[in-house]
Amino acid sequence: MIEKMKMVYVVSSVSKKDEMLDGLRDLGLLHLAEKKSPARAASERFTTLSKTAGVLLDYAPDKKSKGKEEAPILSDEQFEEMYQGVLAALDKKSALSQEMSAAGAEIERVKAWGDFAPAELKELKEAGYDLHFYRLAKNEFGMAEQDPEVKMIRLATIDKMDTVAVIGALPATIPAAEFAIPEKGISELTKEIEECQRQNAECDEILKKAAVYDASFQAQMLKAQNEENYSSASETAESDEDFVWISGYLPEEDLPKFKEAASANKWAWAQEDVAEDDDQVPTKVKYGKVSGLIQPVFDILGILPGYRESDISLWFFLFFTLFFAMIIGDAGYGMLILIGTIVFAVKTKGEKKYSNIVYLLFVLSIATVIWGAITGTWFGMESAMNVPFLKALVIPSFANYPDYFGVTALAQQNTIMKFSFSVGAIQMALGSLISIKKKIAEKNLSWVADLGWLVAIVAMYLLSLYLVIGESINITPVFAMIGVAFLLVVLFGAMSPDRTFAQGLKAGLADAFTVFLNTISCFGNVMSYIRLFAVGMAGLAISQSFNGIAAGFHGPLIILAVVVVLIGHGLNIIMCFLSVVVHGVRLNVLEFSGQAGLEWTGIAYEPFKVNDKIIK
């Protein structure tokens, strides 16, 4: 259920602004209607801490090493002292890196000229010998030799070019690149690099010692983020000479708590219903014990229904469970997931944040075992049907090995496909009913168009059975149903509470071609549920293929057969999980949600409070 929200305005005197913000933060119920950027210092503190903690991960000790106790949480003073040392070490490492890079580049530039002391050249210049060094091509060297004004000494060649030392500069008539005398020689530059490396190692030691305090960094990052949120709220609050005020959204059921806090803190306040055109109202979903199991999937996908949209979490969970079971399709895989879930639950015992994930995996794995059992699929092994108990669990018309039950392969495939189409039609029809119920409550006449879509879904379902499975169906009434559905959608699809009947009718007729395309799309949506059959069969075929490869190894090669089976089924399980994301989630998020009128445009309800964990 999506909780109803109220818009609340809180007013206090300017002198008590901080007290008002402290009280609202302690209350932890008000989702601020507007959030301005926090003060720069507060924002930079969290950013710098986060970036520094990330850098220190490269210096963290091996977590697998035993015998090392976890570092204690530092006090604010201890952390700040350590933190400033880390920042200084990182700054110094950056400067040292630049120094070493510059020294290395200088060595590369001058190494062809050999190791010499620039200071000696400076002494010669002071003594009146102004030496300049050049590289000369053959022609330029000849010109310099013939010029009586040029006083030069020929040096060793560099890269097949003549090098010369000239007293004074070469005349402009001789084109040549002069070698710039470095400030330091190669030996001095090398020593400089070695010293930088030594200092860099000292900085690394500082960072290694600080890296063990990751928990302290996380604690300080949490404080910084809470401070950032507080600063944002402070910047958001408006004021004049006498009063300060702030507004936000509050769950209706929490109004009594808010009133009690307002009375205790002596706030002036007012509340009203959220405006119909307000598209910033946050969504707070109140999950039930069963529907709450799907919350981890919503969190992973990052989807949330809009405030004015329907809560389909229960239906999403039920259909997702069925889709998961049909796509994985193998009871053996389901048993592996179940065993893994049990191990995971034991290891994470007492960690509340994993409880929904654990329960969801329990449900999904058990559903997979049930589906695999009724289809007779155990690691893709046909020999499983030789086990009386496993064979007794199978529904013959669903059996993946129909020969054992006197059913033809064609009849079995048609049964699974019909089941897939039926599930799709039921889910999409349910989506239409959800939309109809919502619109009737809103007195929105476009619910008649959703009734038209419901008729279209039934017609498209019958058409799918006729075209794909070849069932004997009188096709004339089916096309009549499609025609009636088309008319209902065209005539009532554009109706809304803010339009007259004539305006809605005119807008609907203008949109007739789009409705025609959507009608064709409706057939495609029903047909798309055949993927439940196709993907499940593909997974079975892959497992059978690996089993067949492994069966070809005998004698000493049995070890290789085991490797093939383990790797093959491991890859198949991974591919099945990916198929669940691609296909199982899609059918819920697109086909079903679209029919129910959901666009997943929700804004998460995030009240102004002291968070107990870092919000990414």
mmCIF file of C-alpha atoms in Angstrom, residues 103 107 115-119 183-194:
data_model
loop_
_atom_site.group_PDB
_atom_site.id
_atom_site.type_symbol
_atom_site.label_atom_id
_atom_site.label_comp_id
_atom_site.label_asym_id
_atom_site.label_seq_id
_atom_site.Cartn_x
_atom_site.Cartn_y
_atom_site.Cartn_z
ATOM 1 C CA ALA A 103 63.581 14.518 -13.203
ATOM 2 C CA ILE A 107 67.385 12.565 -17.674
ATOM 3 C CA ASP A 115 76.792 12.646 -17.418
ATOM 4 C CA PHE A 116 78.408 16.040 -16.812
ATOM 5 C CA ALA A 117 78.325 18.726 -14.152
ATOM 6 C CA PRO A 118 76.414 21.826 -15.240
ATOM 7 C CA ALA A 119 78.123 23.740 -12.407
ATOM 8 C CA GLU A 183 70.313 22.876 -14.011
ATOM 9 C CA LYS A 184 71.397 19.454 -12.713
ATOM 10 C CA GLY A 185 73.417 16.605 -14.125
ATOM 11 C CA ILE A 186 72.305 12.984 -14.515
ATOM 12 C CA SER A 187 73.990 11.891 -11.268
ATOM 13 C CA GLU A 188 72.318 14.671 -9.329
ATOM 14 C CA LEU A 189 68.948 13.966 -10.965
ATOM 15 C CA THR A 190 69.295 10.261 -10.188
ATOM 16 C CA LYS A 191 69.998 11.015 -6.537
ATOM 17 C CA GLU A 192 67.010 13.317 -6.506
ATOM 18 C CA ILE A 193 64.767 10.529 -7.816
ATOM 19 C CA GLU A 194 66.141 8.108 -5.205
#
